[in-house]
Amino acid sequence: EIVLTQSPGTLSLSPGERATLSCRASQSVTSSYLAWYQQKPGQAPRLLISSASSRATGIPDRFSGSGSGTDFTLTISRLEPEDFALYYCQQYGSSPPTFGQGTKLEIK
Amino acid sequence: EVQLVESGGGLVQPGRSLRLSCAASGFTFDDYAMYWVRQAPGKGLEWVSGISWNSNNIRYADSVKGRFTISRDNAKNSLYLQMNSLRTEDTAFYYCAKDGWELTLKFYFDYWGRGTLVTVSS
């Protein structure tokens, strides 16, 4: 199965700054079938990005995804207070679908 | 508005069984594959099982294969997970999730329920 490694484990930034989260796969992700989710404490995950770069319905355009092959990035252009949360990447190009271990985005 | 509401979680002893349900609304249920994804308290996400729109294609994670059974009732807009021979490592929040693509098992999840907690302990 494909192992996804997210970095950094924790990212400390201030509102208004730019956040760059990385997701690296142990093998190439077929067709860039890579998704990003946001999870806040006590809540279910929310889909942000699918197919590496397609924003989900209702997701602000400050969220963007990029990458292909084994290296993918989630960028939040200007952090809002509500963006501080846990972020997971997930590949769905190969069975079984797998998740990264998560990056915690915290307020500096 | 898409809504997924899980139920059936609780405290159960190792080796016993539990059945989870998920009531869906706000979309054409029988157009989409559905899934169960779990999260142990304080841990990451793990895909558990998926079922196609017509129940013809069913998949399981190796960790639950042979113990868990996924099913759906399109007439009732409901998804189920029968969990047998439960182990302490099955303790987790169990989320019901909807596939992001119509009429195929694409294995990504565009809507999630709030989850139901299953605790396996003696």
JSON list of C-alpha atoms in Angstrom, two decimals:
[
{"chain": "A", "resi": 1, "resn": "GLU", "atom": "CA", "xyz": [0.00, 0.00, 0.00]},
{"chain": "A", "resi": 2, "resn": "ILE", "atom": "CA", "xyz": [1.05, 3.59, -0.56]},
{"chain": "A", "resi": 3, "resn": "VAL", "atom": "CA", "xyz": [2.43, 5.34, 2.52]},
{"chain": "A", "resi": 4, "resn": "LEU", "atom": "CA", "xyz": [1.87, 9.08, 2.72]},
{"chain": "A", "resi": 5, "resn": "THR", "atom": "CA", "xyz": [4.23, 11.17, 4.83]},
{"chain": "A", "resi": 6, "resn": "GLN", "atom": "CA", "xyz": [3.13, 14.68, 5.75]},
{"chain": "A", "resi": 7, "resn": "SER", "atom": "CA", "xyz": [5.48, 17.45, 6.83]},
{"chain": "A", "resi": 8, "resn": "PRO", "atom": "CA", "xyz": [5.91, 19.29, 8.99]},
{"chain": "A", "resi": 9, "resn": "GLY", "atom": "CA", "xyz": [4.14, 17.54, 11.85]},
{"chain": "A", "resi": 10, "resn": "THR", "atom": "CA", "xyz": [3.25, 20.91, 13.35]},
{"chain": "A", "resi": 11, "resn": "LEU", "atom": "CA", "xyz": [3.31, 24.29, 11.64]},
{"chain": "A", "resi": 12, "resn": "SER", "atom": "CA", "xyz": [3.17, 27.46, 13.77]},
{"chain": "A", "resi": 13, "resn": "LEU", "atom": "CA", "xyz": [2.12, 30.58, 11.90]},
{"chain": "A", "resi": 14, "resn": "SER", "atom": "CA", "xyz": [0.22, 33.81, 12.43]},
{"chain": "A", "resi": 15, "resn": "PRO", "atom": "CA", "xyz": [-3.03, 34.94, 10.80]},
{"chain": "A", "resi": 16, "resn": "GLY", "atom": "CA", "xyz": [-2.32, 36.57, 7.47]},
{"chain": "A", "resi": 17, "resn": "GLU", "atom": "CA", "xyz": [0.75, 34.43, 6.77]},
{"chain": "A", "resi": 18, "resn": "ARG", "atom": "CA", "xyz": [1.10, 31.84, 4.03]},
{"chain": "A", "resi": 19, "resn": "ALA", "atom": "CA", "xyz": [1.02, 28.14, 4.94]},
{"chain": "A", "resi": 20, "resn": "THR", "atom": "CA", "xyz": [2.66, 25.40, 2.89]},
{"chain": "A", "resi": 21, "resn": "LEU", "atom": "CA", "xyz": [1.91, 21.79, 3.82]},
{"chain": "A", "resi": 22, "resn": "SER", "atom": "CA", "xyz": [3.66, 18.85, 2.16]},
{"chain": "A", "resi": 23, "resn": "CYS", "atom": "CA", "xyz": [2.52, 15.30, 1.42]},
{"chain": "A", "resi": 24, "resn": "ARG", "atom": "CA", "xyz": [4.99, 12.79, 0.01]},
{"chain": "A", "resi": 25, "resn": "ALA", "atom": "CA", "xyz": [3.96, 9.36, -1.30]},
{"chain": "A", "resi": 26, "resn": "SER", "atom": "CA", "xyz": [6.04, 6.17, -1.17]},
{"chain": "A", "resi": 27, "resn": "GLN", "atom": "CA", "xyz": [5.01, 5.45, -4.79]},
{"chain": "A", "resi": 28, "resn": "SER", "atom": "CA", "xyz": [3.60, 7.54, -7.58]},
{"chain": "A", "resi": 29, "resn": "VAL", "atom": "CA", "xyz": [-0.07, 8.43, -7.04]},
{"chain": "A", "resi": 30, "resn": "THR", "atom": "CA", "xyz": [-2.08, 7.30, -10.04]},
{"chain": "A", "resi": 31, "resn": "SER", "atom": "CA", "xyz": [-3.68, 10.14, -11.99]},
{"chain": "A", "resi": 32, "resn": "SER", "atom": "CA", "xyz": [-2.85, 12.55, -9.15]},
{"chain": "A", "resi": 33, "resn": "TYR", "atom": "CA", "xyz": [-5.75, 11.13, -7.18]},
{"chain": "A", "resi": 34, "resn": "LEU", "atom": "CA", "xyz": [-4.79, 13.01, -4.05]},
{"chain": "A", "resi": 35, "resn": "ALA", "atom": "CA", "xyz": [-7.20, 14.73, -1.67]},
{"chain": "A", "resi": 36, "resn": "TRP", "atom": "CA", "xyz": [-6.76, 17.12, 1.25]},
{"chain": "A", "resi": 37, "resn": "TYR", "atom": "CA", "xyz": [-9.04, 17.32, 4.28]},
{"chain": "A", "resi": 38, "resn": "GLN", "atom": "CA", "xyz": [-9.34, 19.73, 7.17]},
{"chain": "A", "resi": 39, "resn": "GLN", "atom": "CA", "xyz": [-10.40, 18.53, 10.61]},
{"chain": "A", "resi": 40, "resn": "LYS", "atom": "CA", "xyz": [-11.21, 20.69, 13.61]},
{"chain": "A", "resi": 41, "resn": "PRO", "atom": "CA", "xyz": [-11.47, 19.32, 17.18]},
{"chain": "A", "resi": 42, "resn": "GLY", "atom": "CA", "xyz": [-14.62, 17.32, 17.74]},
{"chain": "A", "resi": 43, "resn": "GLN", "atom": "CA", "xyz": [-15.64, 17.55, 14.07]},
{"chain": "A", "resi": 44, "resn": "ALA", "atom": "CA", "xyz": [-15.60, 15.29, 11.07]},
{"chain": "A", "resi": 45, "resn": "PRO", "atom": "CA", "xyz": [-13.05, 15.91, 8.32]},
{"chain": "A", "resi": 46, "resn": "ARG", "atom": "CA", "xyz": [-14.04, 18.28, 5.52]},
{"chain": "A", "resi": 47, "resn": "LEU", "atom": "CA", "xyz": [-12.92, 17.82, 1.92]},
{"chain": "A", "resi": 48, "resn": "LEU", "atom": "CA", "xyz": [-10.84, 20.75, 0.68]},
{"chain": "A", "resi": 49, "resn": "ILE", "atom": "CA", "xyz": [-9.14, 19.52, -2.49]},
{"chain": "A", "resi": 50, "resn": "SER", "atom": "CA", "xyz": [-9.51, 16.52, -4.81]},
{"chain": "A", "resi": 51, "resn": "SER", "atom": "CA", "xyz": [-7.46, 15.38, -7.81]},
{"chain": "A", "resi": 52, "resn": "ALA", "atom": "CA", "xyz": [-4.51, 17.26, -6.29]},
{"chain": "A", "resi": 53, "resn": "SER", "atom": "CA", "xyz": [-5.75, 20.71, -7.28]},
{"chain": "A", "resi": 54, "resn": "SER", "atom": "CA", "xyz": [-9.57, 20.88, -7.59]},
{"chain": "A", "resi": 55, "resn": "ARG", "atom": "CA", "xyz": [-11.22, 22.83, -4.79]},
{"chain": "A", "resi": 56, "resn": "ALA", "atom": "CA", "xyz": [-14.33, 21.24, -3.32]},
{"chain": "A", "resi": 57, "resn": "THR", "atom": "CA", "xyz": [-17.65, 23.03, -3.28]},
{"chain": "A", "resi": 58, "resn": "GLY", "atom": "CA", "xyz": [-17.67, 26.05, -0.99]},
{"chain": "A", "resi": 59, "resn": "ILE", "atom": "CA", "xyz": [-13.93, 26.04, -0.26]},
{"chain": "A", "resi": 60, "resn": "PRO", "atom": "CA", "xyz": [-12.39, 29.55, -0.32]},
{"chain": "A", "resi": 61, "resn": "ASP", "atom": "CA", "xyz": [-9.86, 30.28, -3.03]},
{"chain": "A", "resi": 62, "resn": "ARG", "atom": "CA", "xyz": [-7.12, 30.94, -0.49]},
{"chain": "A", "resi": 63, "resn": "PHE", "atom": "CA", "xyz": [-6.81, 27.12, -0.42]},
{"chain": "A", "resi": 64, "resn": "SER", "atom": "CA", "xyz": [-4.91, 25.63, -3.34]},
{"chain": "A", "resi": 65, "resn": "GLY", "atom": "CA", "xyz": [-3.38, 22.27, -4.11]},
{"chain": "A", "resi": 66, "resn": "SER", "atom": "CA", "xyz": [-0.58, 21.30, -6.43]},
{"chain": "A", "resi": 67, "resn": "GLY", "atom": "CA", "xyz": [1.76, 18.46, -7.27]},
{"chain": "A", "resi": 68, "resn": "SER", "atom": "CA", "xyz": [1.95, 15.17, -9.08]},
{"chain": "A", "resi": 69, "resn": "GLY", "atom": "CA", "xyz": [3.75, 11.84, -8.90]},
{"chain": "A", "resi": 70, "resn": "THR", "atom": "CA", "xyz": [4.97, 11.54, -5.33]},
{"chain": "A", "resi": 71, "resn": "ASP", "atom": "CA", "xyz": [5.05, 15.16, -4.12]},
{"chain": "A", "resi": 72, "resn": "PHE", "atom": "CA", "xyz": [1.99, 17.23, -3.32]},
{"chain": "A", "resi": 73, "resn": "THR", "atom": "CA", "xyz": [1.42, 20.55, -1.59]},
{"chain": "A", "resi": 74, "resn": "LEU", "atom": "CA", "xyz": [-1.50, 22.31, 0.07]},
{"chain": "A", "resi": 75, "resn": "THR", "atom": "CA", "xyz": [-1.09, 26.08, 0.22]},
{"chain": "A", "resi": 76, "resn": "ILE", "atom": "CA", "xyz": [-3.20, 28.49, 2.23]},
{"chain": "A", "resi": 77, "resn": "SER", "atom": "CA", "xyz": [-2.39, 31.92, 0.85]},
{"chain": "A", "resi": 78, "resn": "ARG", "atom": "CA", "xyz": [-3.43, 34.10, 3.79]},
{"chain": "A", "resi": 79, "resn": "LEU", "atom": "CA", "xyz": [-4.35, 32.36, 7.01]},
{"chain": "A", "resi": 80, "resn": "GLU", "atom": "CA", "xyz": [-7.66, 33.17, 8.63]},
{"chain": "A", "resi": 81, "resn": "PRO", "atom": "CA", "xyz": [-8.29, 32.36, 12.31]},
{"chain": "A", "resi": 82, "resn": "GLU", "atom": "CA", "xyz": [-10.64, 29.51, 11.29]},
{"chain": "A", "resi": 83, "resn": "ASP", "atom": "CA", "xyz": [-7.90, 27.80, 9.26]},
{"chain": "A", "resi": 84, "resn": "PHE", "atom": "CA", "xyz": [-5.97, 26.63, 12.32]},
{"chain": "A", "resi": 85, "resn": "ALA", "atom": "CA", "xyz": [-6.75, 22.91, 12.38]},
{"chain": "A", "resi": 86, "resn": "LEU", "atom": "CA", "xyz": [-5.46, 19.46, 11.43]},
{"chain": "A", "resi": 87, "resn": "TYR", "atom": "CA", "xyz": [-4.87, 18.70, 7.76]},
{"chain": "A", "resi": 88, "resn": "TYR", "atom": "CA", "xyz": [-4.71, 15.26, 6.18]},
{"chain": "A", "resi": 89, "resn": "CYS", "atom": "CA", "xyz": [-3.78, 14.16, 2.69]},
{"chain": "A", "resi": 90, "resn": "GLN", "atom": "CA", "xyz": [-5.25, 10.98, 1.20]},
{"chain": "A", "resi": 91, "resn": "GLN", "atom": "CA", "xyz": [-4.46, 9.04, -1.97]},
{"chain": "A", "resi": 92, "resn": "TYR", "atom": "CA", "xyz": [-7.19, 7.20, -3.83]},
{"chain": "A", "resi": 93, "resn": "GLY", "atom": "CA", "xyz": [-5.35, 6.13, -6.94]},
{"chain": "A", "resi": 94, "resn": "SER", "atom": "CA", "xyz": [-4.40, 2.73, -5.54]},
{"chain": "A", "resi": 95, "resn": "SER", "atom": "CA", "xyz": [-6.14, 0.26, -3.29]},
{"chain": "A", "resi": 96, "resn": "PRO", "atom": "CA", "xyz": [-6.36, 0.55, -0.36]},
{"chain": "A", "resi": 97, "resn": "PRO", "atom": "CA", "xyz": [-6.90, 4.28, -0.04]},
{"chain": "A", "resi": 98, "resn": "THR", "atom": "CA", "xyz": [-4.51, 5.66, 2.56]},
{"chain": "A", "resi": 99, "resn": "PHE", "atom": "CA", "xyz": [-4.13, 8.81, 4.63]},
{"chain": "A", "resi": 100, "resn": "GLY", "atom": "CA", "xyz": [-1.12, 10.74, 5.81]},
{"chain": "A", "resi": 101, "resn": "GLN", "atom": "CA", "xyz": [-0.55, 11.12, 9.53]},
{"chain": "A", "resi": 102, "resn": "GLY", "atom": "CA", "xyz": [-1.62, 14.77, 9.50]},
{"chain": "A", "resi": 103, "resn": "THR", "atom": "CA", "xyz": [-0.14, 18.24, 9.91]},
{"chain": "A", "resi": 104, "resn": "LYS", "atom": "CA", "xyz": [-1.31, 20.39, 12.79]},
{"chain": "A", "resi": 105, "resn": "LEU", "atom": "CA", "xyz": [-1.53, 24.05, 11.86]},
{"chain": "A", "resi": 106, "resn": "GLU", "atom": "CA", "xyz": [-1.39, 26.10, 15.06]},
{"chain": "A", "resi": 107, "resn": "ILE", "atom": "CA", "xyz": [-1.44, 29.78, 15.90]},
{"chain": "A", "resi": 108, "resn": "LYS", "atom": "CA", "xyz": [1.99, 31.21, 16.64]},
{"chain": "B", "resi": 1, "resn": "GLU", "atom": "CA", "xyz": [-28.05, 19.88, 2.06]},
{"chain": "B", "resi": 2, "resn": "VAL", "atom": "CA", "xyz": [-26.21, 16.56, 2.35]},
{"chain": "B", "resi": 3, "resn": "GLN", "atom": "CA", "xyz": [-26.60, 14.98, 5.77]},
{"chain": "B", "resi": 4, "resn": "LEU", "atom": "CA", "xyz": [-25.11, 11.75, 7.08]},
{"chain": "B", "resi": 5, "resn": "VAL", "atom": "CA", "xyz": [-26.07, 10.67, 10.58]},
{"chain": "B", "resi": 6, "resn": "GLU", "atom": "CA", "xyz": [-24.41, 7.67, 12.20]},
{"chain": "B", "resi": 7, "resn": "SER", "atom": "CA", "xyz": [-25.83, 5.67, 15.08]},
{"chain": "B", "resi": 8, "resn": "GLY", "atom": "CA", "xyz": [-25.26, 2.40, 16.91]},
{"chain": "B", "resi": 9, "resn": "GLY", "atom": "CA", "xyz": [-21.95, 3.04, 18.64]},
{"chain": "B", "resi": 10, "resn": "GLY", "atom": "CA", "xyz": [-21.31, 2.23, 22.25]},
{"chain": "B", "resi": 11, "resn": "LEU", "atom": "CA", "xyz": [-19.30, 0.17, 24.72]},
{"chain": "B", "resi": 12, "resn": "VAL", "atom": "CA", "xyz": [-18.87, -3.51, 23.85]},
{"chain": "B", "resi": 13, "resn": "GLN", "atom": "CA", "xyz": [-16.71, -6.32, 25.18]},
{"chain": "B", "resi": 14, "resn": "PRO", "atom": "CA", "xyz": [-13.97, -7.89, 23.07]},
{"chain": "B", "resi": 15, "resn": "GLY", "atom": "CA", "xyz": [-15.28, -10.68, 20.89]},
{"chain": "B", "resi": 16, "resn": "ARG", "atom": "CA", "xyz": [-18.83, -9.29, 20.78]},
{"chain": "B", "resi": 17, "resn": "SER", "atom": "CA", "xyz": [-20.71, -7.67, 17.90]},
{"chain": "B", "resi": 18, "resn": "LEU", "atom": "CA", "xyz": [-22.14, -4.26, 17.07]},
{"chain": "B", "resi": 19, "resn": "ARG", "atom": "CA", "xyz": [-24.06, -2.87, 14.12]},
{"chain": "B", "resi": 20, "resn": "LEU", "atom": "CA", "xyz": [-23.63, 0.70, 12.95]},
{"chain": "B", "resi": 21, "resn": "SER", "atom": "CA", "xyz": [-26.13, 2.58, 10.81]},
{"chain": "B", "resi": 22, "resn": "CYS", "atom": "CA", "xyz": [-25.90, 5.72, 8.73]},
{"chain": "B", "resi": 23, "resn": "ALA", "atom": "CA", "xyz": [-28.98, 7.64, 7.59]},
{"chain": "B", "resi": 24, "resn": "ALA", "atom": "CA", "xyz": [-28.41, 9.70, 4.46]},
{"chain": "B", "resi": 25, "resn": "SER", "atom": "CA", "xyz": [-30.37, 12.63, 3.05]},
{"chain": "B", "resi": 26, "resn": "GLY", "atom": "CA", "xyz": [-29.97, 15.58, 0.73]},
{"chain": "B", "resi": 27, "resn": "PHE", "atom": "CA", "xyz": [-28.68, 13.65, -2.29]},
{"chain": "B", "resi": 28, "resn": "THR", "atom": "CA", "xyz": [-29.66, 10.73, -4.52]},
{"chain": "B", "resi": 29, "resn": "PHE", "atom": "CA", "xyz": [-28.35, 7.97, -2.28]},
{"chain": "B", "resi": 30, "resn": "ASP", "atom": "CA", "xyz": [-28.43, 5.19, -4.87]},
{"chain": "B", "resi": 31, "resn": "ASP", "atom": "CA", "xyz": [-26.19, 7.17, -7.24]},
{"chain": "B", "resi": 32, "resn": "TYR", "atom": "CA", "xyz": [-23.17, 7.02, -4.95]},
{"chain": "B", "resi": 33, "resn": "ALA", "atom": "CA", "xyz": [-20.78, 4.59, -3.36]},
{"chain": "B", "resi": 34, "resn": "MET", "atom": "CA", "xyz": [-20.58, 4.88, 0.41]},
{"chain": "B", "resi": 35, "resn": "TYR", "atom": "CA", "xyz": [-17.85, 4.22, 2.95]},
{"chain": "B", "resi": 36, "resn": "TRP", "atom": "CA", "xyz": [-16.89, 3.78, 6.56]},
{"chain": "B", "resi": 37, "resn": "VAL", "atom": "CA", "xyz": [-13.75, 5.52, 7.81]},
{"chain": "B", "resi": 38, "resn": "ARG", "atom": "CA", "xyz": [-12.55, 5.32, 11.40]},
{"chain": "B", "resi": 39, "resn": "GLN", "atom": "CA", "xyz": [-10.35, 7.34, 13.70]},
{"chain": "B", "resi": 40, "resn": "ALA", "atom": "CA", "xyz": [-9.00, 6.06, 17.00]},
{"chain": "B", "resi": 41, "resn": "PRO", "atom": "CA", "xyz": [-9.16, 8.79, 19.67]},
{"chain": "B", "resi": 42, "resn": "GLY", "atom": "CA", "xyz": [-6.31, 11.24, 19.11]},
{"chain": "B", "resi": 43, "resn": "LYS", "atom": "CA", "xyz": [-5.06, 9.31, 16.06]},
{"chain": "B", "resi": 44, "resn": "GLY", "atom": "CA", "xyz": [-5.24, 9.55, 12.28]},
{"chain": "B", "resi": 45, "resn": "LEU", "atom": "CA", "xyz": [-7.80, 8.40, 9.74]},
{"chain": "B", "resi": 46, "resn": "GLU", "atom": "CA", "xyz": [-8.18, 4.83, 8.47]},
{"chain": "B", "resi": 47, "resn": "TRP", "atom": "CA", "xyz": [-10.43, 3.68, 5.64]},
{"chain": "B", "resi": 48, "resn": "VAL", "atom": "CA", "xyz": [-12.47, 0.65, 6.74]},
{"chain": "B", "resi": 49, "resn": "SER", "atom": "CA", "xyz": [-14.86, -0.39, 3.96]},
{"chain": "B", "resi": 50, "resn": "GLY", "atom": "CA", "xyz": [-16.67, 0.74, 0.84]},
{"chain": "B", "resi": 51, "resn": "ILE", "atom": "CA", "xyz": [-19.74, -0.35, -1.12]},
{"chain": "B", "resi": 52, "resn": "SER", "atom": "CA", "xyz": [-20.81, 0.57, -4.65]},
{"chain": "B", "resi": 53, "resn": "TRP", "atom": "CA", "xyz": [-24.17, 2.18, -5.43]},
{"chain": "B", "resi": 54, "resn": "ASN", "atom": "CA", "xyz": [-25.70, -1.20, -6.34]},
{"chain": "B", "resi": 55, "resn": "SER", "atom": "CA", "xyz": [-23.83, -3.28, -3.72]},
{"chain": "B", "resi": 56, "resn": "ASN", "atom": "CA", "xyz": [-22.06, -5.25, -6.46]},
{"chain": "B", "resi": 57, "resn": "ASN", "atom": "CA", "xyz": [-18.60, -4.06, -5.49]},
{"chain": "B", "resi": 58, "resn": "ILE", "atom": "CA", "xyz": [-17.53, -4.25, -1.84]},
{"chain": "B", "resi": 59, "resn": "ARG", "atom": "CA", "xyz": [-14.09, -3.66, -0.39]},
{"chain": "B", "resi": 60, "resn": "TYR", "atom": "CA", "xyz": [-12.54, -3.98, 3.07]},
{"chain": "B", "resi": 61, "resn": "ALA", "atom": "CA", "xyz": [-9.33, -2.96, 4.75]},
{"chain": "B", "resi": 62, "resn": "ASP", "atom": "CA", "xyz": [-7.19, -5.97, 5.65]},
{"chain": "B", "resi": 63, "resn": "SER", "atom": "CA", "xyz": [-7.55, -5.06, 9.33]},
{"chain": "B", "resi": 64, "resn": "VAL", "atom": "CA", "xyz": [-11.31, -5.81, 9.29]},
{"chain": "B", "resi": 65, "resn": "LYS", "atom": "CA", "xyz": [-11.67, -8.35, 6.48]},
{"chain": "B", "resi": 66, "resn": "GLY", "atom": "CA", "xyz": [-13.60, -11.42, 7.59]},
{"chain": "B", "resi": 67, "resn": "ARG", "atom": "CA", "xyz": [-14.96, -9.65, 10.70]},
{"chain": "B", "resi": 68, "resn": "PHE", "atom": "CA", "xyz": [-16.87, -6.64, 9.35]},
{"chain": "B", "resi": 69, "resn": "THR", "atom": "CA", "xyz": [-19.67, -6.59, 6.75]},
{"chain": "B", "resi": 70, "resn": "ILE", "atom": "CA", "xyz": [-20.84, -3.48, 4.95]},
{"chain": "B", "resi": 71, "resn": "SER", "atom": "CA", "xyz": [-24.30, -3.26, 3.40]},
{"chain": "B", "resi": 72, "resn": "ARG", "atom": "CA", "xyz": [-26.81, -0.71, 2.22]},
{"chain": "B", "resi": 73, "resn": "ASP", "atom": "CA", "xyz": [-30.55, -0.37, 1.72]},
{"chain": "B", "resi": 74, "resn": "ASN", "atom": "CA", "xyz": [-31.23, 2.11, -1.07]},
{"chain": "B", "resi": 75, "resn": "ALA", "atom": "CA", "xyz": [-34.97, 2.09, -0.37]},
{"chain": "B", "resi": 76, "resn": "LYS", "atom": "CA", "xyz": [-34.20, 3.39, 3.14]},
{"chain": "B", "resi": 77, "resn": "ASN", "atom": "CA", "xyz": [-31.26, 5.63, 2.18]},
{"chain": "B", "resi": 78, "resn": "SER", "atom": "CA", "xyz": [-29.19, 3.79, 4.75]},
{"chain": "B", "resi": 79, "resn": "LEU", "atom": "CA", "xyz": [-25.71, 2.34, 5.13]},
{"chain": "B", "resi": 80, "resn": "TYR", "atom": "CA", "xyz": [-24.71, -0.28, 7.66]},
{"chain": "B", "resi": 81, "resn": "LEU", "atom": "CA", "xyz": [-21.61, -1.84, 9.18]},
{"chain": "B", "resi": 82, "resn": "GLN", "atom": "CA", "xyz": [-21.92, -5.17, 10.97]},
{"chain": "B", "resi": 83, "resn": "MET", "atom": "CA", "xyz": [-18.91, -5.58, 13.21]},
{"chain": "B", "resi": 84, "resn": "ASN", "atom": "CA", "xyz": [-18.20, -9.04, 14.63]},
{"chain": "B", "resi": 85, "resn": "SER", "atom": "CA", "xyz": [-15.36, -10.42, 16.75]},
{"chain": "B", "resi": 86, "resn": "LEU", "atom": "CA", "xyz": [-14.50, -6.93, 17.93]},
{"chain": "B", "resi": 87, "resn": "ARG", "atom": "CA", "xyz": [-11.04, -6.22, 19.26]},
{"chain": "B", "resi": 88, "resn": "THR", "atom": "CA", "xyz": [-9.72, -3.48, 21.52]},
{"chain": "B", "resi": 89, "resn": "GLU", "atom": "CA", "xyz": [-7.89, -2.02, 18.51]},
{"chain": "B", "resi": 90, "resn": "ASP", "atom": "CA", "xyz": [-11.26, -1.43, 16.80]},
{"chain": "B", "resi": 91, "resn": "THR", "atom": "CA", "xyz": [-11.97, 1.32, 19.34]},
{"chain": "B", "resi": 92, "resn": "ALA", "atom": "CA", "xyz": [-12.55, 4.47, 17.28]},
{"chain": "B", "resi": 93, "resn": "PHE", "atom": "CA", "xyz": [-14.95, 7.05, 15.97]},
{"chain": "B", "resi": 94, "resn": "TYR", "atom": "CA", "xyz": [-16.63, 5.54, 12.91]},
{"chain": "B", "resi": 95, "resn": "TYR", "atom": "CA", "xyz": [-17.57, 7.98, 10.17]},
{"chain": "B", "resi": 96, "resn": "CYS", "atom": "CA", "xyz": [-19.96, 7.37, 7.31]},
{"chain": "B", "resi": 97, "resn": "ALA", "atom": "CA", "xyz": [-18.78, 9.08, 4.14]},
{"chain": "B", "resi": 98, "resn": "LYS", "atom": "CA", "xyz": [-20.08, 9.67, 0.63]},
{"chain": "B", "resi": 99, "resn": "ASP", "atom": "CA", "xyz": [-18.06, 9.15, -2.54]},
{"chain": "B", "resi": 100, "resn": "GLY", "atom": "CA", "xyz": [-17.19, 12.27, -4.49]},
{"chain": "B", "resi": 101, "resn": "TRP", "atom": "CA", "xyz": [-18.00, 10.67, -7.85]},
{"chain": "B", "resi": 102, "resn": "GLU", "atom": "CA", "xyz": [-21.26, 9.25, -9.12]},
{"chain": "B", "resi": 103, "resn": "LEU", "atom": "CA", "xyz": [-21.77, 5.58, -9.95]},
{"chain": "B", "resi": 104, "resn": "THR", "atom": "CA", "xyz": [-18.25, 4.40, -9.18]},
{"chain": "B", "resi": 105, "resn": "LEU", "atom": "CA", "xyz": [-16.03, 3.49, -6.25]},
{"chain": "B", "resi": 106, "resn": "LYS", "atom": "CA", "xyz": [-13.57, 6.37, -6.38]},
{"chain": "B", "resi": 107, "resn": "PHE", "atom": "CA", "xyz": [-12.52, 6.18, -2.73]},
{"chain": "B", "resi": 108, "resn": "TYR", "atom": "CA", "xyz": [-12.51, 9.83, -1.86]},
{"chain": "B", "resi": 109, "resn": "PHE", "atom": "CA", "xyz": [-14.97, 11.37, 0.50]},
{"chain": "B", "resi": 110, "resn": "ASP", "atom": "CA", "xyz": [-16.79, 14.63, -0.16]},
{"chain": "B", "resi": 111, "resn": "TYR", "atom": "CA", "xyz": [-19.22, 14.51, 2.77]},
{"chain": "B", "resi": 112, "resn": "TRP", "atom": "CA", "xyz": [-18.84, 12.96, 6.20]},
{"chain": "B", "resi": 113, "resn": "GLY", "atom": "CA", "xyz": [-21.13, 12.33, 9.12]},
{"chain": "B", "resi": 114, "resn": "ARG", "atom": "CA", "xyz": [-20.29, 13.46, 12.63]},
{"chain": "B", "resi": 115, "resn": "GLY", "atom": "CA", "xyz": [-19.29, 9.94, 13.63]},
{"chain": "B", "resi": 116, "resn": "THR", "atom": "CA", "xyz": [-20.26, 7.42, 16.29]},
{"chain": "B", "resi": 117, "resn": "LEU", "atom": "CA", "xyz": [-17.87, 6.18, 18.96]},
{"chain": "B", "resi": 118, "resn": "VAL", "atom": "CA", "xyz": [-17.24, 2.46, 19.35]},
{"chain": "B", "resi": 119, "resn": "THR", "atom": "CA", "xyz": [-15.36, 1.45, 22.48]},
{"chain": "B", "resi": 120, "resn": "VAL", "atom": "CA", "xyz": [-14.20, -2.15, 22.77]},
{"chain": "B", "resi": 121, "resn": "SER", "atom": "CA", "xyz": [-13.20, -2.91, 26.33]},
{"chain": "B", "resi": 122, "resn": "SER", "atom": "CA", "xyz": [-13.75, -5.51, 29.02]}
]
